[in-house]
Coordinates of C-alpha atoms in Angstrom, one line a residue:
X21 CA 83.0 101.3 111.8
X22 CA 84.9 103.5 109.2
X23 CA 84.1 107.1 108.9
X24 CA 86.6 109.2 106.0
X25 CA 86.3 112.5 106.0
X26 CA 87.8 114.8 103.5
X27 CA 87.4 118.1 101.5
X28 CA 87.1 117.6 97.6
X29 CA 89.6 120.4 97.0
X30 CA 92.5 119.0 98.0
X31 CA 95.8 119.5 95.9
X32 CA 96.7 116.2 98.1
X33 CA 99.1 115.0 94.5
X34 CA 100.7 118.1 93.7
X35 CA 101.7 118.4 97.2
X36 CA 102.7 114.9 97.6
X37 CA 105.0 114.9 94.1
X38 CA 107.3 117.8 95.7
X39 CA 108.2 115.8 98.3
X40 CA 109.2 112.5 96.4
X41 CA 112.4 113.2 95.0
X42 CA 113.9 111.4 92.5
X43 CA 113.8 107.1 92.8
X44 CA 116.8 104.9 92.3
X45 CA 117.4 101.4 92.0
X46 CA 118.5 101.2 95.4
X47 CA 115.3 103.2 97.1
X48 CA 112.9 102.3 94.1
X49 CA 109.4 104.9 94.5
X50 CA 106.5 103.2 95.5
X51 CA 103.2 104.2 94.7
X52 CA 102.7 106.3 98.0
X53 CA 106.1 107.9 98.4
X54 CA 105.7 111.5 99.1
X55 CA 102.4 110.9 101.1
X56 CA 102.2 111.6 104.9
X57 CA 100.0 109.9 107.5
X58 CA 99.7 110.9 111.0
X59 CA 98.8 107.8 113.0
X60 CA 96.7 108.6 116.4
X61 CA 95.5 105.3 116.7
X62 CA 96.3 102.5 119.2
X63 CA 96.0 98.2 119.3
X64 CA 95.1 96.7 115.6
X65 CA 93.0 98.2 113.4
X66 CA 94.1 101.7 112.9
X67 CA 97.9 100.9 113.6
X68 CA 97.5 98.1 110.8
X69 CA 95.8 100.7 108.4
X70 CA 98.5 103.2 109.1
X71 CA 101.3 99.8 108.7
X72 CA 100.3 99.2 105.1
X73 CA 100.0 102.6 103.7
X74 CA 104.1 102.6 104.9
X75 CA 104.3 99.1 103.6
X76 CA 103.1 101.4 100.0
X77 CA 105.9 104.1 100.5
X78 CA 103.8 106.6 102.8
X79 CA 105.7 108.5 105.6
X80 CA 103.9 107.5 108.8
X81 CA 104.7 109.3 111.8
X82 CA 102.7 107.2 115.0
X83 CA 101.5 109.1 118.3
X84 CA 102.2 107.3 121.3
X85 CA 101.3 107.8 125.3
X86 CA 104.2 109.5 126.8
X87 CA 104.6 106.6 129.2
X88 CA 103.5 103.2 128.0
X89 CA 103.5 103.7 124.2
X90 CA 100.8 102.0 122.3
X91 CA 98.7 99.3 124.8
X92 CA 100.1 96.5 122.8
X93 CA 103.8 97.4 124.0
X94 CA 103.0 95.2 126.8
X95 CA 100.7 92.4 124.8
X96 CA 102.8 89.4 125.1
X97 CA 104.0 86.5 125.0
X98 CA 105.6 86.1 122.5
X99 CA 108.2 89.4 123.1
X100 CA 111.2 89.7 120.6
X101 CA 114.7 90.6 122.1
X102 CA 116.0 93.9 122.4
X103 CA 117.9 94.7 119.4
X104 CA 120.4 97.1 121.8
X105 CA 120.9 94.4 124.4
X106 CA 118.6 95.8 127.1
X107 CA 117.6 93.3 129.7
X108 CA 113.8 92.6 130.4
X109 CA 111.4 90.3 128.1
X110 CA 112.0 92.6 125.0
X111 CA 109.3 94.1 122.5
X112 CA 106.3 92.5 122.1
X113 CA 105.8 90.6 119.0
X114 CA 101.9 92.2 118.4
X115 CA 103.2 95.9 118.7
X116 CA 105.8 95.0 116.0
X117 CA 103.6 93.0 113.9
X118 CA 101.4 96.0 112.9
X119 CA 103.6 99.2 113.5
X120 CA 106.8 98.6 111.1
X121 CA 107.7 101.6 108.5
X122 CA 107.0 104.3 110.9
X123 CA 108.8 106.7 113.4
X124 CA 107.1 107.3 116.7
X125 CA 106.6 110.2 118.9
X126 CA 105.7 110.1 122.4
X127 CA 103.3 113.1 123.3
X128 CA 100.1 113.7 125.6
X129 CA 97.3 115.4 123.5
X130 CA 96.0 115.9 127.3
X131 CA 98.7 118.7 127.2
X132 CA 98.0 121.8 126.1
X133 CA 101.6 121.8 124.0
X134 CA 101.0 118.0 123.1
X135 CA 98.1 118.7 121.6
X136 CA 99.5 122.0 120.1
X137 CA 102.7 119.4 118.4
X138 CA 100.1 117.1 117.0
X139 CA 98.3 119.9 115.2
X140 CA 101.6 121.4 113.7
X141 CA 102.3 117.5 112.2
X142 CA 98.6 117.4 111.1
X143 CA 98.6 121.1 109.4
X144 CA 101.6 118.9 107.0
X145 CA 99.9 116.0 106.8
X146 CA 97.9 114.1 103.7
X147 CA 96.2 111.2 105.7
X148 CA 95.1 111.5 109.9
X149 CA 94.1 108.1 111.3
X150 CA 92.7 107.7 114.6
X151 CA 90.5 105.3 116.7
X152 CA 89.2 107.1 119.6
X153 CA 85.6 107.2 120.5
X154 CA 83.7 109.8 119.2
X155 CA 84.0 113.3 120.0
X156 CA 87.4 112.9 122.2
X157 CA 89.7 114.1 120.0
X158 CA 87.6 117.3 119.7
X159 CA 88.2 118.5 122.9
X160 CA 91.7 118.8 122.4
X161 CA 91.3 120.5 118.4
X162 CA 92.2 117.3 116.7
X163 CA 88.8 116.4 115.1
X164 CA 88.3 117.0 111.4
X165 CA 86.5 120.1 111.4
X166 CA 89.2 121.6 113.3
X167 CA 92.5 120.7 111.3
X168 CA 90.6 120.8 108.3
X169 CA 90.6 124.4 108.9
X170 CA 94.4 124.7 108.3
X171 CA 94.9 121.3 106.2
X172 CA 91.9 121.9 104.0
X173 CA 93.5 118.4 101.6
X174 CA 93.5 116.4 104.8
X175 CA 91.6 113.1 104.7
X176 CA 90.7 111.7 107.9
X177 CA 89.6 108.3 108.9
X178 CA 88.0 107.5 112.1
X179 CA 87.3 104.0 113.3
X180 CA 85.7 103.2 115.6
X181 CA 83.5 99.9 117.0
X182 CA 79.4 101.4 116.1
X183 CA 80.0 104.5 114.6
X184 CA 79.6 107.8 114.9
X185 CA 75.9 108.4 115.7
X186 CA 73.4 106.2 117.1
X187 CA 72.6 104.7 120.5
X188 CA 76.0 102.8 120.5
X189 CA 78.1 105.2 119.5
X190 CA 79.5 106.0 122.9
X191 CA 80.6 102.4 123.6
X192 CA 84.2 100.6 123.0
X193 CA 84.5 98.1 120.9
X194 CA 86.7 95.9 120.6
X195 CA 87.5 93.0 117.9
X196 CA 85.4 90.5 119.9
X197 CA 82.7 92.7 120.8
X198 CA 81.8 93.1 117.0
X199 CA 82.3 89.6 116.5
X200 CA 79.5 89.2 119.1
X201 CA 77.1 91.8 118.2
X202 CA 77.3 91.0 114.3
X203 CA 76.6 87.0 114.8
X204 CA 80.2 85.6 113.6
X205 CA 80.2 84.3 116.9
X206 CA 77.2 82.3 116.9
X207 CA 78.2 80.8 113.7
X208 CA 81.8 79.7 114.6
X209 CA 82.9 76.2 116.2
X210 CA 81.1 73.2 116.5
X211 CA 77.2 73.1 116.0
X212 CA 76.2 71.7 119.2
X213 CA 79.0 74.3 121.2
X214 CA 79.2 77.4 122.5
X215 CA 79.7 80.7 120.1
X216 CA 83.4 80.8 119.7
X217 CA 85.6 83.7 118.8
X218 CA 87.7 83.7 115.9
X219 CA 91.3 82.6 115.9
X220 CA 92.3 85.9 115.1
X221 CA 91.0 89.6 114.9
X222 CA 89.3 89.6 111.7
X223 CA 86.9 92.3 112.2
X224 CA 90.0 94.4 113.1
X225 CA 92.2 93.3 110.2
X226 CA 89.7 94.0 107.8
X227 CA 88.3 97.0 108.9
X228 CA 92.4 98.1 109.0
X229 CA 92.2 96.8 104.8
X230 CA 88.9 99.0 104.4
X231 CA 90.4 102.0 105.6
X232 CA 93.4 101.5 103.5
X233 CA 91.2 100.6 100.5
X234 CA 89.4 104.5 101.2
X235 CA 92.8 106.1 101.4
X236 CA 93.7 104.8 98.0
X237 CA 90.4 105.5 96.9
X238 CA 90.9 109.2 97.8
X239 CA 94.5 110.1 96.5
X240 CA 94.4 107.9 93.9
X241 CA 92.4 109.5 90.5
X242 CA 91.6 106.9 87.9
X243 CA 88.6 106.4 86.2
X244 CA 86.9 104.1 83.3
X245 CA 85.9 106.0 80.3
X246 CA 83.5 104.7 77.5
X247 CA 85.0 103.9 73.9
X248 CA 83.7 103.0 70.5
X249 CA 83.6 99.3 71.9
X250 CA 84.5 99.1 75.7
X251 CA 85.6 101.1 78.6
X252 CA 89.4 101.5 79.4
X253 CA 90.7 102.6 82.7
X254 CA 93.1 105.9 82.7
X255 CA 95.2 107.2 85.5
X256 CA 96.6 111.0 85.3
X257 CA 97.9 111.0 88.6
X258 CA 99.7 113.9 88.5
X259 CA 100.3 116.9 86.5
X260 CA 102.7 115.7 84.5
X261 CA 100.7 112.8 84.0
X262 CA 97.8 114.8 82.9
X263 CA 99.8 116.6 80.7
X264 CA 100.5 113.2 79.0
X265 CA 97.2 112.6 78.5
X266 CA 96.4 115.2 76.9
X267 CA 99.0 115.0 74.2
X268 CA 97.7 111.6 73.6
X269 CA 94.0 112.6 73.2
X270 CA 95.4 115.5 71.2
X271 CA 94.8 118.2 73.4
X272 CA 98.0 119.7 74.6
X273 CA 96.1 122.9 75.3
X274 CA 94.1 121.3 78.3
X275 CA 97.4 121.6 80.2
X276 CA 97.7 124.8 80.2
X277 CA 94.1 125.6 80.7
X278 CA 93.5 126.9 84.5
X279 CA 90.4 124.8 85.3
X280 CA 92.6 121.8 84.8
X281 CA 96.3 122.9 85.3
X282 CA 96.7 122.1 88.9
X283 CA 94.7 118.6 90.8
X284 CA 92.7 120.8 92.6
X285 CA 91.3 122.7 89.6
X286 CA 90.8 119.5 87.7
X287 CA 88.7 118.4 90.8
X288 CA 86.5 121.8 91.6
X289 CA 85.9 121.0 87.0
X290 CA 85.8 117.2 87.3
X291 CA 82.5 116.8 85.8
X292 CA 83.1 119.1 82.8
X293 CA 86.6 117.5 82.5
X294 CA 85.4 114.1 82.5
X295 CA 82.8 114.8 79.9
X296 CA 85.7 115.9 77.7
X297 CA 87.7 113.3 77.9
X298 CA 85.1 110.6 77.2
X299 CA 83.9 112.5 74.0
X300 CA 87.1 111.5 72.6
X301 CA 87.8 108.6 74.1
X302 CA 84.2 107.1 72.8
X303 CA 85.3 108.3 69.2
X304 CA 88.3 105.4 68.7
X305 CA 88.3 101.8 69.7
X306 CA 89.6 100.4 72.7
X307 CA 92.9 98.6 71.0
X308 CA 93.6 102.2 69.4
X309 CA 93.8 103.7 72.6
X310 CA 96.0 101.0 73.9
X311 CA 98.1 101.7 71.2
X312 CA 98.5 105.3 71.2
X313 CA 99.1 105.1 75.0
X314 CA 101.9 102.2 74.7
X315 CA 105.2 103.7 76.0
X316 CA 104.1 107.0 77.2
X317 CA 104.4 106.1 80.9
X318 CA 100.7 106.7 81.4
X319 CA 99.1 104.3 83.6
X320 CA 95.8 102.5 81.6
X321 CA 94.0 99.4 81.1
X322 CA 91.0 98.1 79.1
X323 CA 88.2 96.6 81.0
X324 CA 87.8 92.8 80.2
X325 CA 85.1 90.4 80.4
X326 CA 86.0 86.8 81.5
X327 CA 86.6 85.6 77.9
X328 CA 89.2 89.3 77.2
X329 CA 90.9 87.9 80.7
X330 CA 91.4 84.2 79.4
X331 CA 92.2 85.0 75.9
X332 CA 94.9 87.7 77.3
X333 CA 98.7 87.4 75.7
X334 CA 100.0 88.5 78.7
X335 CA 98.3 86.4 80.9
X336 CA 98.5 83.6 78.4
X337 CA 102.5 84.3 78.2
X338 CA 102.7 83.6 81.7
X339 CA 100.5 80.6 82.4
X340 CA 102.0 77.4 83.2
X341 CA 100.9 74.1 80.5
X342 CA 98.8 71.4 82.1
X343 CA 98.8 68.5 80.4
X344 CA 96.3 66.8 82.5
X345 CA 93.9 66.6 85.3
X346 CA 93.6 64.2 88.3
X347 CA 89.5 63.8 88.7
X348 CA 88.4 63.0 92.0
X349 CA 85.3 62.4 93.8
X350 CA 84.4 63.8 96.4
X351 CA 82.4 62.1 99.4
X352 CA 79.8 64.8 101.1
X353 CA 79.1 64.6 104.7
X354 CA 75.4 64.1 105.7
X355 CA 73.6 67.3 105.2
X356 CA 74.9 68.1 101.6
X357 CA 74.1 67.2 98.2

């Protein structure tokens, strides 16, 4: 299960953008340069979480045991060759399948200065992933409640395999088990067979996607606002961005305003802010907006139905022409219609 935790006062953007730099062809900024995760999970889920958000442009920095690194160090066959020529069976092919785009340090939170390190990386970090079961990282001062204390923008997922209350809380769980306890078991493989497990570790993988899905969630501030015939989606992302936006809805002084100059202002005022915008957003037509927002560098969108979607130039401009259709019929096996 996936628990996110996270303070809504968090300047997590503002801090993020003075870390980006400027993008050039060559090293071309992706959506979460600037971002840093601290990744104190181990095996699939968590490490494949932690994979993508580097896969987006995230700095990931991964914990490891001092001694045998992550547990699937040593998951193999199939092991890829040492790169520096090193003799032995080589790295295994799982660890590197989920843990590419990140540097790796090897330190025992068991330690008293371990645990100290791991604290000074998460008092800098955005995002703090971890998969232990719950309640261990607290008694070493790496739960939430304790780093939020001096990273009060951190957002912290834990995963874990039933959550963080309840009667199985206290249990591991791995892929399988879940697979198990939920059913998927009992429905996989032939219908007169035993429960099978899945070919791979799907309840891992996509509880890794979920996790990633609330991290983008979080740092990410877009919202749909009504107009005169629709909704469109608007993104101020950052201040600058914001400062766009207000030009466009003719409000340059909203900028400058100190309940919406800085992220975290324009979250503590969110509600008052979003009332604002949508009053004048509701006043002029969907395609107006979309014109008046054309080459700003604001990110935006309407919000289609089905037909908008299939009657869309762009999408029309790049759909292939299909001058005919093969029909075939199809032959059911017993038991369907």
């Amino acid at each position: 299960m996936l628990t996110i935790r996270r303070k809504l006062v968090a300047p997590l953007w503002r801090s993020a953008l003075s870390r980006r730099g400027n993008a050039t062809a060559a090293t071309p900024r992706l959506p979460l340069t600037g971002i840093r995760v601290l990744d104190i999970s181990r095996v699939l889920a968590g490490p494949y979480c932690a994979q993508i958000l580097g896969d987006l442009g995230a700095e990931v920095i991964k914990i490891e045991h001092p001694t045998r690194g992550d547990d699937t160090r040593a998951w193999g066959p199939p092991f890829a060759p040492y790169k520096d020529g090193r003799d032995g069976e080589g790295e295994s092919a799982y660890y590197l399948s989920v843990n590419r785009n990140k540097r790796s340090v090897a330190v025992s939170f068991k330690e008293k200065e371990g645990a100290k390190l791991i604290q000074t990386l998460a008092a800098k970090a955005d995002i703090i992933v971890e998969n232990y079961l719950p309640g261990t990282l607290k008694k070493y001062g790496l739960d939430y409640n304790t780093l939020a204390k001096t990273n009060p923008r951190l957002i912290y997922a834990s995963i874990t395999g039933y959550g963080q209350t309840g009667p199985y809380s206290s249990r591991a769980g791995f892929d399988v088990m879940v697979e198990a306890e939920m059913g998927l078991m009992h429905i996989t493989g032939p219908r007169d067979g035993p429960p099978v497990k899945v070919g791979v570790a799907v309840t891992d993988l996509t509880t890794g996607l979920y996790a990633v899905n609330t991290f983008l969630a979080s740092v990410v501030p877009y919202r749909a606002f009504r107009t005169k015939d629709g909704d469109i989606l608007i993104g101020g992302a950052n201040d600058r961005l914001f400062g766009v936006l207000c030009r466009c809805l003719g409000q340059d002084d909203w900028a400058t305003d100190e309940r919406f100059s800085t992220n975290s202002a324009r979250v503590a005022n969110r509600d008052v802010l979003e009332r604002m915008i949508e009053d004048i957003t509701s006043s002029k037509l969907s395609k107006e907006w979309l014109d008046i927002f054309e080459g700003t560098g604001l990110a935006y969108a309407k919000i289609n139905d089905i037909k908008d979607t299939l009657e869309h130039s762009h999408g029309k401009s790049h759909s292939p022409s299909i001058s005919h259709m093969l029909t075939m019929a199809i032959s059911c096996g017993e038991g369907y219609d």
